mmCIF file of C-alpha atoms and ligand atoms in Angstrom:
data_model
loop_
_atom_site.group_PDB
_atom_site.id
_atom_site.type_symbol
_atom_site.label_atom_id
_atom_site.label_comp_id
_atom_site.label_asym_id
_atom_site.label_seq_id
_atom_site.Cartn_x
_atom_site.Cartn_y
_atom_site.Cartn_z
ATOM 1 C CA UNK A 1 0.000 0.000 0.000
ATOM 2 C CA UNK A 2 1.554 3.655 -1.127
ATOM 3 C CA UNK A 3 -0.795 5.300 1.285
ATOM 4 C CA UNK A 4 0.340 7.790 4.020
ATOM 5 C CA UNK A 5 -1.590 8.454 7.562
ATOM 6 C CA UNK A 6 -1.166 11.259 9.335
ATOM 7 C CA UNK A 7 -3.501 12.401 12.687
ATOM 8 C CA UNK A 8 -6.156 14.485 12.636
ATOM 9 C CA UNK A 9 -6.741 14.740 15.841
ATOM 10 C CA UNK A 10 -5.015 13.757 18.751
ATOM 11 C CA UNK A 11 -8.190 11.539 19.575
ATOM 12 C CA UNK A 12 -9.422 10.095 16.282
ATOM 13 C CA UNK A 13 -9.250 10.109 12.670
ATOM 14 C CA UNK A 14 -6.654 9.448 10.075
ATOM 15 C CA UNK A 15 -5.920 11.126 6.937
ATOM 16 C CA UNK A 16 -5.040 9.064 3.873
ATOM 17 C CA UNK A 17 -3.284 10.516 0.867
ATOM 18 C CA UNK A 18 -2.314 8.661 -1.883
ATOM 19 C CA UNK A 19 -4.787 6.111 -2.761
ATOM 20 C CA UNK A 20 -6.895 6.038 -5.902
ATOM 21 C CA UNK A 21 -10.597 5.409 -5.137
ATOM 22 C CA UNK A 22 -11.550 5.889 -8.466
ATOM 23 C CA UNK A 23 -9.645 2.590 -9.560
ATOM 24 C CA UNK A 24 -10.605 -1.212 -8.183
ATOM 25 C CA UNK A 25 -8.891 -1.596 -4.786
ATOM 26 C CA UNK A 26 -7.106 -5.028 -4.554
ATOM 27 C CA UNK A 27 -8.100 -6.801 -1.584
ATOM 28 C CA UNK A 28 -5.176 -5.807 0.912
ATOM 29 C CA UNK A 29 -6.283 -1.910 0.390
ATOM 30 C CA UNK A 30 -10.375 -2.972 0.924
ATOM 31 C CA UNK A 31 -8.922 -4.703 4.010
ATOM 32 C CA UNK A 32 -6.193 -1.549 5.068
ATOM 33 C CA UNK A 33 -9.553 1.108 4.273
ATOM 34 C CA UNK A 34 -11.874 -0.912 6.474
ATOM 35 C CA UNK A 35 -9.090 -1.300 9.379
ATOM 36 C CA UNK A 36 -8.476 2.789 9.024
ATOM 37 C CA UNK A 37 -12.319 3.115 9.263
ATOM 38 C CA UNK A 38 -12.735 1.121 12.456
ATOM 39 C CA UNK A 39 -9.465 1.950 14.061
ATOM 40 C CA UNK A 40 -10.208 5.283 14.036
ATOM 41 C CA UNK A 41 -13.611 6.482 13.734
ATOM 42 C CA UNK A 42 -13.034 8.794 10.611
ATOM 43 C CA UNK A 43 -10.878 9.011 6.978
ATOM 44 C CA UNK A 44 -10.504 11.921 5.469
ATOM 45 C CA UNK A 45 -9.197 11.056 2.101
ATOM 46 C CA UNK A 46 -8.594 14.089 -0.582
ATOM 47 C CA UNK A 47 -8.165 14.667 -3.849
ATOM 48 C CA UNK A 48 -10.820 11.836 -5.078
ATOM 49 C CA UNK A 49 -12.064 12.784 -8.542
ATOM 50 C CA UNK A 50 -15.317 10.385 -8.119
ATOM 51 C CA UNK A 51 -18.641 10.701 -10.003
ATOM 52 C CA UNK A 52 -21.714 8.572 -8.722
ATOM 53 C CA UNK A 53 -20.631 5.562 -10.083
ATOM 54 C CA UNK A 54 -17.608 5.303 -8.844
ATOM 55 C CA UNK A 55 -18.261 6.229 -5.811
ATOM 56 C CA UNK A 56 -20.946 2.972 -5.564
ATOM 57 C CA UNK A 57 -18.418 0.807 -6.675
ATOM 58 C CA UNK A 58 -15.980 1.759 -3.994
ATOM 59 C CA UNK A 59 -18.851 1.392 -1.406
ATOM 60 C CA UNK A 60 -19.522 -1.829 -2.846
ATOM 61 C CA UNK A 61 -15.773 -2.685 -1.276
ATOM 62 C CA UNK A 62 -16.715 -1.575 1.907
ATOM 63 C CA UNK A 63 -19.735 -4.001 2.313
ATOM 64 C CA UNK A 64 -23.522 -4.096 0.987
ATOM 65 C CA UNK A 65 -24.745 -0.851 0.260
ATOM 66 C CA UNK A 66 -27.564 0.618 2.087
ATOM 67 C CA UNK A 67 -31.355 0.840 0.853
ATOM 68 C CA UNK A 68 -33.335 1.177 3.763
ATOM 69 C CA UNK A 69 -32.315 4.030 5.091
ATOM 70 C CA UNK A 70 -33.480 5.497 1.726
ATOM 71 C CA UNK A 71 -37.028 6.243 2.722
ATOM 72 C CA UNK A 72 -37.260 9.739 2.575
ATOM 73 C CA UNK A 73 -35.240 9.478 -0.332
ATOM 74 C CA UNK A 74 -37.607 10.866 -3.090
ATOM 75 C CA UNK A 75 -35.637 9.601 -5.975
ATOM 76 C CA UNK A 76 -34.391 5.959 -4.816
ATOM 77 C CA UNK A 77 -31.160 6.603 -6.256
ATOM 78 C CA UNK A 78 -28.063 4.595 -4.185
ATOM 79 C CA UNK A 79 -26.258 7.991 -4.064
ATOM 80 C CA UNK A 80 -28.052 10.920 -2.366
ATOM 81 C CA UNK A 81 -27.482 14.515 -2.595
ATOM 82 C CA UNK A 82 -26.582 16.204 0.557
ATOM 83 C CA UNK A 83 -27.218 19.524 -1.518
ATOM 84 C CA UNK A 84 -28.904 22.921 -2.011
ATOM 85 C CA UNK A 85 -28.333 22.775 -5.887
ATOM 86 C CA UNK A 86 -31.808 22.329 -7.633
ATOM 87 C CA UNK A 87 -31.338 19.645 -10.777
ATOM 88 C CA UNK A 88 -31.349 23.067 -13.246
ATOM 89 C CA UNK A 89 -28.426 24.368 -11.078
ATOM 90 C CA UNK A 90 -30.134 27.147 -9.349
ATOM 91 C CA UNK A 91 -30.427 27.165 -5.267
ATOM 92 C CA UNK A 92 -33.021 25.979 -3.901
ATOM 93 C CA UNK A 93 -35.442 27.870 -1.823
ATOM 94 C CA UNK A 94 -35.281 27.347 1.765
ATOM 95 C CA UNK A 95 -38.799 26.108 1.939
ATOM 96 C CA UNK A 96 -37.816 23.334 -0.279
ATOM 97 C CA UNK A 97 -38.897 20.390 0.897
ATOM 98 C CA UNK A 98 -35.382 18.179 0.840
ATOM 99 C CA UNK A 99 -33.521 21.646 1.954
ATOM 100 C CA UNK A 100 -35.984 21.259 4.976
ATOM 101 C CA UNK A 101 -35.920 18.133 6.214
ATOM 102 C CA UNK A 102 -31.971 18.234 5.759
ATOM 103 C CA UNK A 103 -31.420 21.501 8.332
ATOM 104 C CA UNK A 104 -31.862 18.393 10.702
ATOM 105 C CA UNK A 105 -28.327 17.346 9.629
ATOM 106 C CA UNK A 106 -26.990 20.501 11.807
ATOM 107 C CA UNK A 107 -28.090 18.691 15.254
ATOM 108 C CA UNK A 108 -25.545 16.489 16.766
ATOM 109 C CA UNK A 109 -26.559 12.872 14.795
ATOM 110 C CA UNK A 110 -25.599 9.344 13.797
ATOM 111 C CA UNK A 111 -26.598 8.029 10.439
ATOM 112 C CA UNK A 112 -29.525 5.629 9.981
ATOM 113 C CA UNK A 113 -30.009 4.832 14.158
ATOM 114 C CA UNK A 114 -33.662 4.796 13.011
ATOM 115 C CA UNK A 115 -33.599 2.233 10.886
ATOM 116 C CA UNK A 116 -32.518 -1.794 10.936
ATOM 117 C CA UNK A 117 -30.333 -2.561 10.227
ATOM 118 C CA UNK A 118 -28.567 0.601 10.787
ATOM 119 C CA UNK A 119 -25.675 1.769 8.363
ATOM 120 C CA UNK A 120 -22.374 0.576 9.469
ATOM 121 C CA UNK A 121 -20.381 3.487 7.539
ATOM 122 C CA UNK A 122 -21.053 6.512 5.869
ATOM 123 C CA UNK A 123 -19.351 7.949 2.544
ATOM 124 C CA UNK A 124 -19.270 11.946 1.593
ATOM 125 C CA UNK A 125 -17.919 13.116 -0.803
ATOM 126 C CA UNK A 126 -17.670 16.643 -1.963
ATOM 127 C CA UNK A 127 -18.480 17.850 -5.615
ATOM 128 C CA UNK A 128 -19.027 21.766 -4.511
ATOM 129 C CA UNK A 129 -17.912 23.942 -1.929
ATOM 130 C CA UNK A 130 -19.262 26.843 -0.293
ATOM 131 C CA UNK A 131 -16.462 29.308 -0.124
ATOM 132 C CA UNK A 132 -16.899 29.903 3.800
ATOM 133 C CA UNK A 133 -18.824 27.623 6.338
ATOM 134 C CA UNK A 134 -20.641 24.261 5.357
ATOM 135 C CA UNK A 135 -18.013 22.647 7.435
ATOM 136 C CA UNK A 136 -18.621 19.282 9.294
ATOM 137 C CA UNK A 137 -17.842 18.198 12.863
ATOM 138 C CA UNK A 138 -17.151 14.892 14.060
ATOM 139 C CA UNK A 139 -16.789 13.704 17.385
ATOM 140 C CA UNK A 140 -15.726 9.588 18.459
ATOM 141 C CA UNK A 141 -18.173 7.933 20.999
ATOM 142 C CA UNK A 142 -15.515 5.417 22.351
ATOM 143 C CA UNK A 143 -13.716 8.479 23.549
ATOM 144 C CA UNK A 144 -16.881 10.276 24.866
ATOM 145 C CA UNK A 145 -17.853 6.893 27.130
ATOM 146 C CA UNK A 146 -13.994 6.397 28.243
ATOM 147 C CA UNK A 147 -14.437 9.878 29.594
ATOM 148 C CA UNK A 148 -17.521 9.226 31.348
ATOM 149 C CA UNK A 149 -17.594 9.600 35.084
ATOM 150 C CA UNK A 150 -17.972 6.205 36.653
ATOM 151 C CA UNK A 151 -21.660 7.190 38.312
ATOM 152 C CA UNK A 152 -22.789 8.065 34.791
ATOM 153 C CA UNK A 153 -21.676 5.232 33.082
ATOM 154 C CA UNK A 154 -23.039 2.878 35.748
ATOM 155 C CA UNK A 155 -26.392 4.797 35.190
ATOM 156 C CA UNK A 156 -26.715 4.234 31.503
ATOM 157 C CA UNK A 157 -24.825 1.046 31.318
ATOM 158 C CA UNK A 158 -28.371 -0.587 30.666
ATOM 159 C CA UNK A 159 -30.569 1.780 29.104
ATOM 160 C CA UNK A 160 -32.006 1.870 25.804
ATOM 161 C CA UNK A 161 -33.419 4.725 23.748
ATOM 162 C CA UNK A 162 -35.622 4.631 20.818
ATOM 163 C CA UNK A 163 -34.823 6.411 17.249
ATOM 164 C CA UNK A 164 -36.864 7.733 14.879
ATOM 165 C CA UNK A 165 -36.405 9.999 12.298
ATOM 166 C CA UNK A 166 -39.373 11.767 13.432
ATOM 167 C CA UNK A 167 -37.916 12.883 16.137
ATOM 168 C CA UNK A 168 -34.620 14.596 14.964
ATOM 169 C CA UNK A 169 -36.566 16.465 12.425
ATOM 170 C CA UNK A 170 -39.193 17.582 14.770
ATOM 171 C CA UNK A 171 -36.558 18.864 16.996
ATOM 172 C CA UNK A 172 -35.322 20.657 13.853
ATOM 173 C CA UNK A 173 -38.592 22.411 12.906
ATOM 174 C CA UNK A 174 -39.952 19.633 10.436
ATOM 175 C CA UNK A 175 -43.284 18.213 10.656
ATOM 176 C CA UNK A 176 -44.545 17.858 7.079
ATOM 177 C CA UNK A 177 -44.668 13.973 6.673
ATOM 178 C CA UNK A 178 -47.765 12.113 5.101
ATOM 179 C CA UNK A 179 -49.896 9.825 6.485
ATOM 180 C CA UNK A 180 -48.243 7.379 4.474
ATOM 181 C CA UNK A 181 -44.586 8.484 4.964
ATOM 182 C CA UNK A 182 -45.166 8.104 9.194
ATOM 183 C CA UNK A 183 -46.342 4.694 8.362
ATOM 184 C CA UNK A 184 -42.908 3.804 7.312
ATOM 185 C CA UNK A 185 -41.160 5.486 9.873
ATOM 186 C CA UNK A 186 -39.806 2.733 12.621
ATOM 187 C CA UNK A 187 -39.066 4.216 16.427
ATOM 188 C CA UNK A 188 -35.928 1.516 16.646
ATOM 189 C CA UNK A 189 -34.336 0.340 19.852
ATOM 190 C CA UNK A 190 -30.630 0.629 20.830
ATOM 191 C CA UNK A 191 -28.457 0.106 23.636
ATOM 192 C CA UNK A 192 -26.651 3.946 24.510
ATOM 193 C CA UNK A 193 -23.510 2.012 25.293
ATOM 194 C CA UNK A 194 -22.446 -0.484 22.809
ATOM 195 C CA UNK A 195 -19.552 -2.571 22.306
ATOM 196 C CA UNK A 196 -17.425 -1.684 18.992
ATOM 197 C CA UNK A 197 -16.578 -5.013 17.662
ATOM 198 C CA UNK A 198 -13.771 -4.106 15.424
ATOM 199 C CA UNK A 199 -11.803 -2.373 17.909
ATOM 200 C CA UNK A 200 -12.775 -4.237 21.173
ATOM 201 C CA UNK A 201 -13.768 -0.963 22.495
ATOM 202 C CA UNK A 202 -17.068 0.303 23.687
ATOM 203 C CA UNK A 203 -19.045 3.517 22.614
ATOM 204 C CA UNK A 204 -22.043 5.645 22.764
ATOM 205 C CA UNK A 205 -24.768 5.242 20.944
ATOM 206 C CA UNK A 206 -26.176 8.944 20.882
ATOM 207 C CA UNK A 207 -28.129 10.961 17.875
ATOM 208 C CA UNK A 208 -30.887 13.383 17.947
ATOM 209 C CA UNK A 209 -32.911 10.622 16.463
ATOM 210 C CA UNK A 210 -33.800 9.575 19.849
ATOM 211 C CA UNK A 211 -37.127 10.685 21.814
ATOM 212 C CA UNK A 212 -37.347 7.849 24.410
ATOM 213 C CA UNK A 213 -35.494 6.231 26.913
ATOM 214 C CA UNK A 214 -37.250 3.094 27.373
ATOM 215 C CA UNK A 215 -38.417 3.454 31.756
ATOM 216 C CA UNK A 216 -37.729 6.782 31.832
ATOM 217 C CA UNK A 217 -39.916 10.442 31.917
ATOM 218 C CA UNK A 218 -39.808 12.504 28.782
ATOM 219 C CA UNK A 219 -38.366 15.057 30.866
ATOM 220 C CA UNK A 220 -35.800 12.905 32.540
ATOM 221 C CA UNK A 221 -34.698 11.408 29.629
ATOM 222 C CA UNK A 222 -34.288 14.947 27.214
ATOM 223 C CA UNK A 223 -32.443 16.212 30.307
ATOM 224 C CA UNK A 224 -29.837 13.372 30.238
ATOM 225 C CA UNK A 225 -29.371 12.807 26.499
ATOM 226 C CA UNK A 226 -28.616 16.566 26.102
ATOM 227 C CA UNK A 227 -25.893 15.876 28.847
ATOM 228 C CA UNK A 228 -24.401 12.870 27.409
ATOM 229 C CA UNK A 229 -24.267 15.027 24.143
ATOM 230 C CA UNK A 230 -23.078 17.910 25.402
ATOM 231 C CA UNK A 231 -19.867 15.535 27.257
ATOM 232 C CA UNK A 232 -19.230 13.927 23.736
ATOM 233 C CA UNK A 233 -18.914 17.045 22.002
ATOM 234 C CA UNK A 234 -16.622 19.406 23.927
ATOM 235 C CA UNK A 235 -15.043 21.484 21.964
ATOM 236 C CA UNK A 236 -11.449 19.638 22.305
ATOM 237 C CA UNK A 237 -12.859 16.492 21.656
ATOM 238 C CA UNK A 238 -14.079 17.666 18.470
ATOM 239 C CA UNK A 239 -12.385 17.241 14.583
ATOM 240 C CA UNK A 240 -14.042 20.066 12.117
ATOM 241 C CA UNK A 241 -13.804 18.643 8.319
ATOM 242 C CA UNK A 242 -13.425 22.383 6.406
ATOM 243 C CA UNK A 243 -14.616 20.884 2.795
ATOM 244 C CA UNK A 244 -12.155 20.766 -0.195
ATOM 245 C CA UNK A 245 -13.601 19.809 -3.824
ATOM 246 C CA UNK A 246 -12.709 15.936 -4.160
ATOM 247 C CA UNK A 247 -12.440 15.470 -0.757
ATOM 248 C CA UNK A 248 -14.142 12.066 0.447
ATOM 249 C CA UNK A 249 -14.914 11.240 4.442
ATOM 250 C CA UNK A 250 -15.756 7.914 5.300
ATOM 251 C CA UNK A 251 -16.659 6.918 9.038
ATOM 252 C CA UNK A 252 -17.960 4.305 11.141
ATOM 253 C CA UNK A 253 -21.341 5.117 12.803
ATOM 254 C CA UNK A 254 -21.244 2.748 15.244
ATOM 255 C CA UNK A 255 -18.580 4.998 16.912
ATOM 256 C CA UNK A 256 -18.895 8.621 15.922
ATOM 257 C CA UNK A 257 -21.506 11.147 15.920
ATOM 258 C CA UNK A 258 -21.436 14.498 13.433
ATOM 259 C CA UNK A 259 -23.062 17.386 12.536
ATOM 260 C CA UNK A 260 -23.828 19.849 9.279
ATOM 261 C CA UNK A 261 -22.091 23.361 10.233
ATOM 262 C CA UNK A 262 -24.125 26.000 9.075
ATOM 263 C CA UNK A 263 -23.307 28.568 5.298
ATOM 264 C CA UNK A 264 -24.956 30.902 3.645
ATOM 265 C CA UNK A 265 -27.499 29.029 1.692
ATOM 266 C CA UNK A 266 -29.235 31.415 -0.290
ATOM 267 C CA UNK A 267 -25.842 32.612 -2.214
ATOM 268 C CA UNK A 268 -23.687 29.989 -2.023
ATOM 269 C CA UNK A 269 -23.855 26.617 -3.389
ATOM 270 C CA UNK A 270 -22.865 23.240 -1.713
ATOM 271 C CA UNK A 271 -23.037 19.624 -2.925
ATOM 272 C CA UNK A 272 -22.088 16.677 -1.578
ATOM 273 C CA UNK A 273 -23.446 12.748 -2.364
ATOM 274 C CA UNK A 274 -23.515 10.176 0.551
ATOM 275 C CA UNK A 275 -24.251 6.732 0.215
ATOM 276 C CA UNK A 276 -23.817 4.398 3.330
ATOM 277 C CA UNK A 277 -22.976 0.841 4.170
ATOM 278 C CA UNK A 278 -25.355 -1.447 5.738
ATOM 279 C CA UNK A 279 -24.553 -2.956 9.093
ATOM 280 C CA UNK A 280 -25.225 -6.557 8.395
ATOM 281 C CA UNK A 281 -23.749 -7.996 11.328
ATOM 282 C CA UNK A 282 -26.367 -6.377 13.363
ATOM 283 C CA UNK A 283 -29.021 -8.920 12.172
ATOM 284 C CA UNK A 284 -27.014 -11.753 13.334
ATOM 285 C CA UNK A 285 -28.124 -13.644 16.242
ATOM 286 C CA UNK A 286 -26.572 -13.041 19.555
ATOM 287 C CA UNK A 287 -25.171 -15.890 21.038
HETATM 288 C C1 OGA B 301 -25.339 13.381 6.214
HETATM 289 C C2 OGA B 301 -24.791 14.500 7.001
HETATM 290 C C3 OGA B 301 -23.376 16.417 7.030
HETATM 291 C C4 OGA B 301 -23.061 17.567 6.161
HETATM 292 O O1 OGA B 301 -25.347 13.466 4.977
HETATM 293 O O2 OGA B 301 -25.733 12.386 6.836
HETATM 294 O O3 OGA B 301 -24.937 14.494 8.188
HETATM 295 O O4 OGA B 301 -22.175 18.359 6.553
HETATM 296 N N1 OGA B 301 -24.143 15.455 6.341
HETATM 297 O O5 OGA B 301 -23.690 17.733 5.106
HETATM 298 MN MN1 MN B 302 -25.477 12.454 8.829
#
């Protein structure tokens, strides 16, 4: 492998230069990407000229690429715009409805909690910049639960919260779903501390999907997820990704947490495409 790491933050995350996504990876790099994925939370990898296609073939490396957390995806496609470019090019208006229900990106989140299985890793990758803001912040969950006091961590040790996307986006001003679109909408439960297989460590499982801790008060429970968030996102513990054309992120959701910074979206344009990885070892039986 011609690859070089370097930190990006004392805590987590790796930066890769050198490899070429847009070519087949021989099985040694799938194996070395994966490993930098788990090992530490986030790869930042620039310099990646992929289109769509491309980008689904390297997912394809990575594992079996997600569908159902494509719900609210109006189009289907496998890769989804994380955009406020209209398909003529223009912005789109704020009260758009995709613009709207993506705002919810900018609380504090994990990808596809609200579904099962849930998405094991996430891809971005950037196509157009704004020229200021539009960053991304990324925080690892194994480090915010080795930080935990030991009285907190004894108190959640057991508890599980429920996720729905309902939830995040009516905490982010959204309400407009149909009749038929709530049908589809699952309220999925999940341990808040989990044990990371691949690295043997354990992490929390926090997003603003959730709006129930299974025992406890609605009060109660708001009061302590906003804690545990707040702990897990302290400004030192924090990486910001400031977006470069080309630049692709991949992390592992079963052991980070991000959020959508904020840019002018009414004169500048941004446009990313995501696709994720389904977590397929999350439907196997526990034994
Ligand atoms: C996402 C997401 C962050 C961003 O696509 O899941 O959270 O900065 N995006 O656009
Ligand atoms: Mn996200």
């Amino acid at each position: 492998m011609n690859w070089t790491a370097s930190a990006l933050h004392p805590l987590f995350g790796v930066r890769l230069t050198g490899p070429r996504l847009d070519l087949p990876l021989g099985d040694l790099d799938k194996v070395d990407l994966i490993g930098a994925v788990e090992t530490h939370g986030l790869v930042v990898i620039p310099n990646q000229p992929l289109d769509d296609d491309r980008l689904v073939a390297l997912a394809e490396h990575l594992g079996e690429i997600d569908r159902v957390g494509r719900k609210v995806n109006i189009d289907r496609a496998l890769v989804f715009r994380v955009s406020n470019i209209a398909e003529d090019g223009s912005i789109l208006p704020v009260e758009d409805r995709m613009f709207q229900i993506n705002i919810a990106n900018q609380l504090w989140h994990t990808d596809s909690t609200y579904v099962r299985p849930g998405s094991k890793f996430s891809l971005l990758h950037a196509r157009i910049c704004p020229a200021e803001g539009g960053n991304t912040e990324f925080c690892d969950t194994r480090v915010a639960c080795e930080r935990l006091d030991p009285a907190m961590r004894e108190r959640i040790e057991s508890l599980i919260a429920r996720h729905s996307l309902r939830h995040s986006r009516r905490k982010a001003g959204f309400n407009g779903w149909s009749e038929q679109e709530l049908a589809t909408l699952d309220n999925v439960p999940r341990q808040i501390v989990q044990r990371h297989e691949p690295s043997g460590r354990t992490a929390l499982c926090l997003a603003s999907h959730i709006g129930e801790i299974i025992g406890m008060g609605d009060d109660e429970a708001a009061t302590l997820l906003e804690t545990l968030i707040e702990s897990a996102t302290r400004p030192e513990l924090i990486y910001t990704h400031h977006w470069a054309v080309g630049d692709l992120l991949i992390w592992d959701n079963r052991c980070t947490m991000h959020r959508a910074m904020p840019f002018d979206h009414r004169t500048q344009k941004r446009d990313l495409r995501t696709l994720r990885v389904t977590d397929s070892e999350a439907l196997l039986p526990v034994v």
